[in-house]
mmCIF file of C-alpha atoms in Angstrom:
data_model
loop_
_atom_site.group_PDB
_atom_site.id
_atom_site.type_symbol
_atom_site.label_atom_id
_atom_site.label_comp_id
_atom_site.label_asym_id
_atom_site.label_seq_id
_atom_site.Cartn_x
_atom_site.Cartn_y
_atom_site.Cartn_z
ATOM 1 C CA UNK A 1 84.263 -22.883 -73.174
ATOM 2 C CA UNK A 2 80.940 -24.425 -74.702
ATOM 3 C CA UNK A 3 77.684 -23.431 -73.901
ATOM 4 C CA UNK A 4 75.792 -26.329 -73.252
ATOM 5 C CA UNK A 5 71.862 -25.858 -74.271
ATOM 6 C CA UNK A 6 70.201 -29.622 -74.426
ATOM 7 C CA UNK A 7 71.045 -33.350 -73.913
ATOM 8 C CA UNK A 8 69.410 -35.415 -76.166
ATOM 9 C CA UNK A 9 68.835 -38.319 -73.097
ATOM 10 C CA UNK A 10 65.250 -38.697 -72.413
ATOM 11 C CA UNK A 11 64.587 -39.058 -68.651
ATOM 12 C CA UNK A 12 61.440 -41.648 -67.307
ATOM 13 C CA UNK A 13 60.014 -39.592 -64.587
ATOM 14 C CA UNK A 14 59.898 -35.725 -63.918
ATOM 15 C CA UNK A 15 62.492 -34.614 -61.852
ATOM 16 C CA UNK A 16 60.419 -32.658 -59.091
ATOM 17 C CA UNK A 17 63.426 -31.979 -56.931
ATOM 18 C CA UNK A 18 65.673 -30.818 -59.909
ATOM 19 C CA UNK A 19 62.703 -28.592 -60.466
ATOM 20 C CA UNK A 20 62.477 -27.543 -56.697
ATOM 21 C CA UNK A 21 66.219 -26.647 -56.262
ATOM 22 C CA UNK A 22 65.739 -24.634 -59.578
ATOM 23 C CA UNK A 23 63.109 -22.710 -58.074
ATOM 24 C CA UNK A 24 64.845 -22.472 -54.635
ATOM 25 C CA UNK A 25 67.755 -20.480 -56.127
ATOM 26 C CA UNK A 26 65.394 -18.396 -57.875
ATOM 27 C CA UNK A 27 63.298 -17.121 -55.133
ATOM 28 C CA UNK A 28 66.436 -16.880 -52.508
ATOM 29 C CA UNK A 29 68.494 -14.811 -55.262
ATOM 30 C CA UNK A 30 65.211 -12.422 -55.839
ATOM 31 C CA UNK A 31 65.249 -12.026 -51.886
ATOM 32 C CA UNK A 32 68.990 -11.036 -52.074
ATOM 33 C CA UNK A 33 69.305 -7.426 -50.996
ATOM 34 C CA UNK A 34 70.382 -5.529 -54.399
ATOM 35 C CA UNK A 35 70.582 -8.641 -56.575
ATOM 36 C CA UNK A 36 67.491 -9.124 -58.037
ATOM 37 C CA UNK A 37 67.799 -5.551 -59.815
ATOM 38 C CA UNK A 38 71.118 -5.599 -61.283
ATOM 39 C CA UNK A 39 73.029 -7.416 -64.202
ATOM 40 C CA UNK A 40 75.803 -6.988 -62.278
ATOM 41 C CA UNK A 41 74.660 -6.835 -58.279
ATOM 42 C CA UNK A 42 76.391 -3.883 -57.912
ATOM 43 C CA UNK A 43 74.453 -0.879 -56.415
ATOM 44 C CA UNK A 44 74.455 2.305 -53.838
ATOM 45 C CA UNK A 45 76.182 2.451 -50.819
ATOM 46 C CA UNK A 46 73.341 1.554 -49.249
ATOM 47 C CA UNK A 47 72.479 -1.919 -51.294
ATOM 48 C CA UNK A 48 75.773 -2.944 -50.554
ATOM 49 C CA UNK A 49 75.975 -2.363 -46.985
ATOM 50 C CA UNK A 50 72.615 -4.443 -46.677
ATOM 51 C CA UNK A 51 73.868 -7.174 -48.951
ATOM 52 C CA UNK A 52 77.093 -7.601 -46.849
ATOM 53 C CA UNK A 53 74.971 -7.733 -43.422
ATOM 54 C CA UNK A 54 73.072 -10.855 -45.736
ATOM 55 C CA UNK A 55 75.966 -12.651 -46.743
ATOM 56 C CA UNK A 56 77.615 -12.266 -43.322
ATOM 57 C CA UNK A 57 74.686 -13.993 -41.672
ATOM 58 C CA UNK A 58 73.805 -16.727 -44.648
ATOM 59 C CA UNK A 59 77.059 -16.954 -46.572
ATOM 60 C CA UNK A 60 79.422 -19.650 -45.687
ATOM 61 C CA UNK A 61 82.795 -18.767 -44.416
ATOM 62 C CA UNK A 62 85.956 -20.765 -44.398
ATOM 63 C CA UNK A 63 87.477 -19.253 -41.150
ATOM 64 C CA UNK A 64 84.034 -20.062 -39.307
ATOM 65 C CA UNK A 65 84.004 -23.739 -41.290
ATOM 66 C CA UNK A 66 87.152 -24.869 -40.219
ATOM 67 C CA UNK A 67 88.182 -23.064 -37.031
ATOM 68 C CA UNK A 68 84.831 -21.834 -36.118
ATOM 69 C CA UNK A 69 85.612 -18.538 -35.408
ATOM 70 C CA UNK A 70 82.406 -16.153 -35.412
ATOM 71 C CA UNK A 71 83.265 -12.321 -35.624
ATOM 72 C CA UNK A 72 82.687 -10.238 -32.910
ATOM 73 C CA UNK A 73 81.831 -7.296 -35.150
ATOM 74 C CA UNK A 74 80.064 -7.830 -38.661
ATOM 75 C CA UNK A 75 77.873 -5.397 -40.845
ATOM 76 C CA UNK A 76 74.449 -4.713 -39.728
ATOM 77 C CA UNK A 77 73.090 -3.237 -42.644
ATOM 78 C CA UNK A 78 73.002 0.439 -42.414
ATOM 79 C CA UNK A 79 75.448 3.647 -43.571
ATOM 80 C CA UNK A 80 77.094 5.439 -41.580
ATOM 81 C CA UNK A 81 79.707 8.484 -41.582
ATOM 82 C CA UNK A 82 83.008 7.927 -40.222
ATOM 83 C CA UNK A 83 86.547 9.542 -40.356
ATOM 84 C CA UNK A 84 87.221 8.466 -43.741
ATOM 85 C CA UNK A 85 83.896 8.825 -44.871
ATOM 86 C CA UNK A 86 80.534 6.783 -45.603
ATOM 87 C CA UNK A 87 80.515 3.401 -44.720
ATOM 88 C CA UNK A 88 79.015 0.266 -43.639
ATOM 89 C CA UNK A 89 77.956 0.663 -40.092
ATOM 90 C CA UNK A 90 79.442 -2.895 -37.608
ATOM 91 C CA UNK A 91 77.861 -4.180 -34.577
ATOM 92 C CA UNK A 92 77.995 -7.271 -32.876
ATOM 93 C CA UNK A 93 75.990 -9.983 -34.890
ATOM 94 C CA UNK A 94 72.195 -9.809 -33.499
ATOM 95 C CA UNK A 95 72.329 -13.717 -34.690
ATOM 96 C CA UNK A 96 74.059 -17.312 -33.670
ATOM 97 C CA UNK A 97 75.078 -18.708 -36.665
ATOM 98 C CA UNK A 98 75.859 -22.061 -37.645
ATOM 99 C CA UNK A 99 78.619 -22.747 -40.050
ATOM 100 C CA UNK A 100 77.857 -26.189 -40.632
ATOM 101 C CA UNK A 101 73.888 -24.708 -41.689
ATOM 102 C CA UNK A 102 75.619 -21.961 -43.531
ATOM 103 C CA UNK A 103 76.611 -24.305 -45.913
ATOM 104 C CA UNK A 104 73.121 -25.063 -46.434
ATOM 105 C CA UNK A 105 71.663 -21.477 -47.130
ATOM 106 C CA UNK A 106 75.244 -20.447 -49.163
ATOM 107 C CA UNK A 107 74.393 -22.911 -51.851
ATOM 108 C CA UNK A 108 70.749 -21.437 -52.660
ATOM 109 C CA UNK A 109 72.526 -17.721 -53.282
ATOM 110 C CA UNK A 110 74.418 -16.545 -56.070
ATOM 111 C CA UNK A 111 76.275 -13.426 -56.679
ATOM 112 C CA UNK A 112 74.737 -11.867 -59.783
ATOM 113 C CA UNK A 113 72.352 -13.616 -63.121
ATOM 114 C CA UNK A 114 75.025 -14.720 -64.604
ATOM 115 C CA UNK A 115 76.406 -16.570 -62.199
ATOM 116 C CA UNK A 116 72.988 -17.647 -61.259
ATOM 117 C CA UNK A 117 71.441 -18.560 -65.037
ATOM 118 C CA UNK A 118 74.813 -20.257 -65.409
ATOM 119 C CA UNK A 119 74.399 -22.702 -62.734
ATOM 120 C CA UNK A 120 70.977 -23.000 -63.333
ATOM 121 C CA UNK A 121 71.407 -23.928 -67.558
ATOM 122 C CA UNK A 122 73.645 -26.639 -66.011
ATOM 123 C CA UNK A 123 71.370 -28.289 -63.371
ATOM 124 C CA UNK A 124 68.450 -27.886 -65.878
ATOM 125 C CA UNK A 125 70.456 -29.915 -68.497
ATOM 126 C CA UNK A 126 72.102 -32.535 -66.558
ATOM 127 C CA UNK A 127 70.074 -32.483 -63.154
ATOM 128 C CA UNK A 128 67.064 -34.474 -64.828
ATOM 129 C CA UNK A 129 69.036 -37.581 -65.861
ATOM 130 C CA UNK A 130 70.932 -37.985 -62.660
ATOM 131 C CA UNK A 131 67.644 -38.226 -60.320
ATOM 132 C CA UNK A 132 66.167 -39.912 -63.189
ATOM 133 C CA UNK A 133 68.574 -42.706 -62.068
ATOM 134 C CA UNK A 134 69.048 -42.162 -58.361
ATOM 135 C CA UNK A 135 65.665 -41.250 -57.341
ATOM 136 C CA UNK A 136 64.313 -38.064 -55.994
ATOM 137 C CA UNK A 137 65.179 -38.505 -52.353
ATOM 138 C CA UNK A 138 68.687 -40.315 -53.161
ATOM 139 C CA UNK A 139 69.493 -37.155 -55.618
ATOM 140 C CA UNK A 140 68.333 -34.935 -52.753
ATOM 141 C CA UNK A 141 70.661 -36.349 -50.432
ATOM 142 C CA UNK A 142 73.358 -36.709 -53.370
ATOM 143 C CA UNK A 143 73.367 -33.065 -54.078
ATOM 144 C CA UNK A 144 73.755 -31.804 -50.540
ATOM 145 C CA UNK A 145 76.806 -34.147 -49.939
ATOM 146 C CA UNK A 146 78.322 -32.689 -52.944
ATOM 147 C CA UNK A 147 77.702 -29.277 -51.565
ATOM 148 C CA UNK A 148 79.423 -29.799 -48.422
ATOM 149 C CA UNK A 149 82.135 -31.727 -49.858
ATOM 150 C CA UNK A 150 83.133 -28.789 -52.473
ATOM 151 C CA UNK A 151 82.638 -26.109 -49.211
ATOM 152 C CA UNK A 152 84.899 -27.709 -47.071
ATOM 153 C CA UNK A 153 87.179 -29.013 -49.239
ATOM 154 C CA UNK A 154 87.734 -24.967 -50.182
ATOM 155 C CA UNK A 155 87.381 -23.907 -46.552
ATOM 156 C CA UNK A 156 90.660 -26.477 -45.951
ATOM 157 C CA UNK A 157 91.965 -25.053 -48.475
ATOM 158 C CA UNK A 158 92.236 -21.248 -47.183
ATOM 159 C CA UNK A 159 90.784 -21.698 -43.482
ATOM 160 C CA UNK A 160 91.810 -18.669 -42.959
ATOM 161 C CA UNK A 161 89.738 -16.763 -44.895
ATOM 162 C CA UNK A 162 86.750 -14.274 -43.977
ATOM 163 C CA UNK A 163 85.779 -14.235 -47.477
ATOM 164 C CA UNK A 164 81.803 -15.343 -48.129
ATOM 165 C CA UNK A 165 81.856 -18.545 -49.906
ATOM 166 C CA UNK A 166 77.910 -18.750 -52.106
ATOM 167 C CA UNK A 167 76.725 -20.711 -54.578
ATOM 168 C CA UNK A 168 75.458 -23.879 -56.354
ATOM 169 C CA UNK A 169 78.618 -24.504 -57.997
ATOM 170 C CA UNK A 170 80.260 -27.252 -56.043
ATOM 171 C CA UNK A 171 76.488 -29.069 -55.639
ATOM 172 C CA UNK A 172 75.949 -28.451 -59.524
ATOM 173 C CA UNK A 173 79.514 -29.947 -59.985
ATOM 174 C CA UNK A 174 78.423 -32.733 -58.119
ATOM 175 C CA UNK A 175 75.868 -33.435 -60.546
ATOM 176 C CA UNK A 176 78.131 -32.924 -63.666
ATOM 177 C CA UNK A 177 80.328 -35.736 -62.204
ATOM 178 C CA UNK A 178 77.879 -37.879 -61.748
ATOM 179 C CA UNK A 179 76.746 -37.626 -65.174
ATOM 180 C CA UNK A 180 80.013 -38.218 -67.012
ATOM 181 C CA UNK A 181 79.952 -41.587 -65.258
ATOM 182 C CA UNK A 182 76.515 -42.615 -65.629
ATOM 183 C CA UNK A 183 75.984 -41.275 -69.326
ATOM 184 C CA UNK A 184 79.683 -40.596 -70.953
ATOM 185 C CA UNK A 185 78.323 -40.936 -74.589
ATOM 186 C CA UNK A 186 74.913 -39.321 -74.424
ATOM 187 C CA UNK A 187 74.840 -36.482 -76.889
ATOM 188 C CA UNK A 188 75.029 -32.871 -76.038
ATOM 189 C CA UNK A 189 74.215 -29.858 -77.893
ATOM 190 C CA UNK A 190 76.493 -26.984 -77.688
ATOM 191 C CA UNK A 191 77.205 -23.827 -78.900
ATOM 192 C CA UNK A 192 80.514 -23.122 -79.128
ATOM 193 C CA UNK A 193 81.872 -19.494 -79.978
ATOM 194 C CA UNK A 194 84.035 -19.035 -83.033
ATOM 195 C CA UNK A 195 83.070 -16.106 -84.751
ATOM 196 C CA UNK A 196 79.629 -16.807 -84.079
ATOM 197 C CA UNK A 197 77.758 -19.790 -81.851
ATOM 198 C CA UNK A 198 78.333 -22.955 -83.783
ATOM 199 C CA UNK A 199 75.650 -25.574 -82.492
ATOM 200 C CA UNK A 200 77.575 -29.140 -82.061
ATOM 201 C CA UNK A 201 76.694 -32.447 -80.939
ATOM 202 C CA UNK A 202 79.356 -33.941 -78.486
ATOM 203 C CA UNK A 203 79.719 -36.637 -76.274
ATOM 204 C CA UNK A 204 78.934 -35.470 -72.408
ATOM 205 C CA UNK A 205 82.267 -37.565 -71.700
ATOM 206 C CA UNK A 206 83.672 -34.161 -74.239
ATOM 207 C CA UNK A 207 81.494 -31.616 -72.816
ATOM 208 C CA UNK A 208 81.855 -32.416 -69.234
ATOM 209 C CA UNK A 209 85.750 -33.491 -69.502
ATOM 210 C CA UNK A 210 86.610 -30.029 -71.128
ATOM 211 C CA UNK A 211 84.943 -29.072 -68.160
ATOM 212 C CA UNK A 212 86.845 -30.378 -65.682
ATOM 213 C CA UNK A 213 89.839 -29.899 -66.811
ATOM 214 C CA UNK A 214 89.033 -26.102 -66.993
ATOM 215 C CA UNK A 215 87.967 -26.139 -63.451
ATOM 216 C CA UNK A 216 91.600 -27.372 -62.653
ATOM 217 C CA UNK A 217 93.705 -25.508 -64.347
ATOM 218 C CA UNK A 218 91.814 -22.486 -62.883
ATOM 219 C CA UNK A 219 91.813 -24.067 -59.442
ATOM 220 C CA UNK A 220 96.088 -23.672 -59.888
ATOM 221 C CA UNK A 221 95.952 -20.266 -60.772
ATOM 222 C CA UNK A 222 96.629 -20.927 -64.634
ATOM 223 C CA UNK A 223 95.158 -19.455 -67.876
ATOM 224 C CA UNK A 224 92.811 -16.658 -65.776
ATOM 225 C CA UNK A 225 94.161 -13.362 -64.663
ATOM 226 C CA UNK A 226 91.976 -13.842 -61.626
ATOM 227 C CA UNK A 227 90.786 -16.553 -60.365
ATOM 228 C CA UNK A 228 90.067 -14.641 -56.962
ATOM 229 C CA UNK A 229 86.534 -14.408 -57.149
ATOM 230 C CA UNK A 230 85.720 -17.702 -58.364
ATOM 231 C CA UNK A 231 85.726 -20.849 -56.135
ATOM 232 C CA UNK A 232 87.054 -23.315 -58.878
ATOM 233 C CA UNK A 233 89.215 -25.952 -56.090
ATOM 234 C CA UNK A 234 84.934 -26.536 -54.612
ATOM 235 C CA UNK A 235 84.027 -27.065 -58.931
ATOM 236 C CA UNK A 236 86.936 -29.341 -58.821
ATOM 237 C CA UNK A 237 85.799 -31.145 -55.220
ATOM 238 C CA UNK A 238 82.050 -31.131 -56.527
ATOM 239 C CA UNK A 239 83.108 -32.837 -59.331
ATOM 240 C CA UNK A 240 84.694 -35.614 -58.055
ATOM 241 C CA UNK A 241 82.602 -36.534 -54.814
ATOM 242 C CA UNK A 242 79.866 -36.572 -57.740
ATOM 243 C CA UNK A 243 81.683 -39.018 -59.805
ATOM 244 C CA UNK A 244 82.614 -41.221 -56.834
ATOM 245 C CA UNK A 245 79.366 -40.992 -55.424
ATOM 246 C CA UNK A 246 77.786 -41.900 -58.881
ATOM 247 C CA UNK A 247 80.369 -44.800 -59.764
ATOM 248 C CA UNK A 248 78.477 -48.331 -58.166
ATOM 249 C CA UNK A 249 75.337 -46.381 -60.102
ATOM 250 C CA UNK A 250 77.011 -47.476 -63.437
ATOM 251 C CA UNK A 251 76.238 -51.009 -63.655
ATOM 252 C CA UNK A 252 72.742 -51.524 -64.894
ATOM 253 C CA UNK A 253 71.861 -47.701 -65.812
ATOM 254 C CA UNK A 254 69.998 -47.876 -69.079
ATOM 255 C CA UNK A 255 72.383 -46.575 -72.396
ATOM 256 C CA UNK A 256 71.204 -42.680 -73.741
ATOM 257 C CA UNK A 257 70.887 -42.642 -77.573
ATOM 258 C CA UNK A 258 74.370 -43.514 -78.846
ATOM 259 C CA UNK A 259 76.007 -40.394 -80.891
ATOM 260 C CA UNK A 260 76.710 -40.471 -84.538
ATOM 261 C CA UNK A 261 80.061 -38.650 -84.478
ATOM 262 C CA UNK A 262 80.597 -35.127 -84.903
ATOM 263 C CA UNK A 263 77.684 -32.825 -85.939
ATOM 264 C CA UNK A 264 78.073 -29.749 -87.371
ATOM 265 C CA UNK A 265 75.781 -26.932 -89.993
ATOM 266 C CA UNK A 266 72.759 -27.655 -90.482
ATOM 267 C CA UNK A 267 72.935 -31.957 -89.715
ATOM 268 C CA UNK A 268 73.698 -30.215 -86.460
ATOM 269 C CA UNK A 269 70.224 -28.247 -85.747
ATOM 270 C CA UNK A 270 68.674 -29.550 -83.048
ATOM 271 C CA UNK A 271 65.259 -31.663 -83.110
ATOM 272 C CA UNK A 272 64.053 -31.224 -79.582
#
């Protein structure tokens, strides 16, 4: 996979809401219980048992999506001692929760920094250029469609589940869709790993492609040895409610810089 780290596609006007849902995942992962202190998000007994009573009340859930059916019992936070030892203590939810909101609060949280500075390199990169041409309230409403779209299009896809559903992905997917139509030959820099980080200049219609069809093959279950923990079918969904959403936007959006070929050494060093 290629890391990308800049698109050489200048943007007209500052994209305040890119900035805004930047800083929104920020602040809402930092008020994560046990997150904002681990690499990983792993922690004590105790973090955990808080950061399940969290998710249970802000995560999205595909059982609750689809068939909206709220657990009687769920985590409330605290340890406890039991027959087989510590654990998280249940109670009926002290909260009425709304699946369809749920959806809304899921995609500000993220499950650790890397998947957090992942998502966020992606929306920094391609985020700007896409409200560039949509305008900020347009791209508002633009990313929040793609968000539910990817959440319920996973939810449908294993409605049964009680699993917590969080993050920006499918949104940020969205986005990346929208951007191989609008832009498919503005150049991105990219480091790829072969021994060590080679900086290239691609194509997005490259970048983001090789992207895509990542996200699919993972969705079926191929060339991971777990895709379990990963919600690649809502990448996949994101993706393409971004690039359908994004297609009557074609006509009349202004050309990026065209690329020069293939970049590599030091013709390849960035300028920005």
């Amino acid at each position: 996979m290629v890391i990308p780290v800049h698109d050489v596609n200048p943007a007209r006007r500052t994209p305040w809401v890119t900035y805004a849902l930047l800083a929104a995942c920020v602040v809402a992962f930092l008020l994560t219980p046990g997150m904002a202190g681990s690499v990983t998000g792993d922690g004590s007994l105790a973090q955990l048992c808080r950061l399940q009573a969290f998710l249970d009340q802000y995560a999205a859930v595909p059982r609750e999506l689809i068939h909206h059916q709220m657990p009687r019992l769920v985590p409330t936070g605290d340890v406890g001692v039991g027959p087989q030892g510590p654990g998280c203590v249940v109670g009926p939810p002290p909260y009425a929760k709304s699946p369809e909101l749920s959806v809304l609060t899921a995609m500000s949280l993220h499950g650790g920094w890397l998947h957090l500075l992942g998502n966020m390199l992606f929306l920094w990169i391609f985020g700007n250029n896409v409200e560039d041409r949509m305008g900020h309230v347009r791209f508002l409403l633009f990313y929040l469609v793609c968000g539910y779209a990817a959440s319920y299009a996973f939810a449908l896809l294993d409605a049964g589940s009680g699993t917590p559903l969080i993050g920006a992905s499918g949104a940020i997917a969205g986005v990346l869709g929208a951007y191989l139509v609008l832009y498919p030959k503005a150049r991105v820099w990219v480091l790829v790993p072969f021994l060590i980080f080679l900086p290239l200049r691609l194509p997005a219609w490259i970048v983001l492609g090789l992207w895509f069809v990542l996200q699919a093959v993972y969705s079926a279950g191929e060339g991971v040895f777990d895709a379990g923990t990963v919600a690649y079918t809502a990448h996949v969904a994101g993706f393409l409610a971004g690039m359908l959403i994004a297609w009557p936007l074609r006509r009349g959006t202004p050309p990026p810089p065209e690329p020069r070929g293939i970049l590599f050494g030091r013709q390849a060093r960035p300028t920005w």
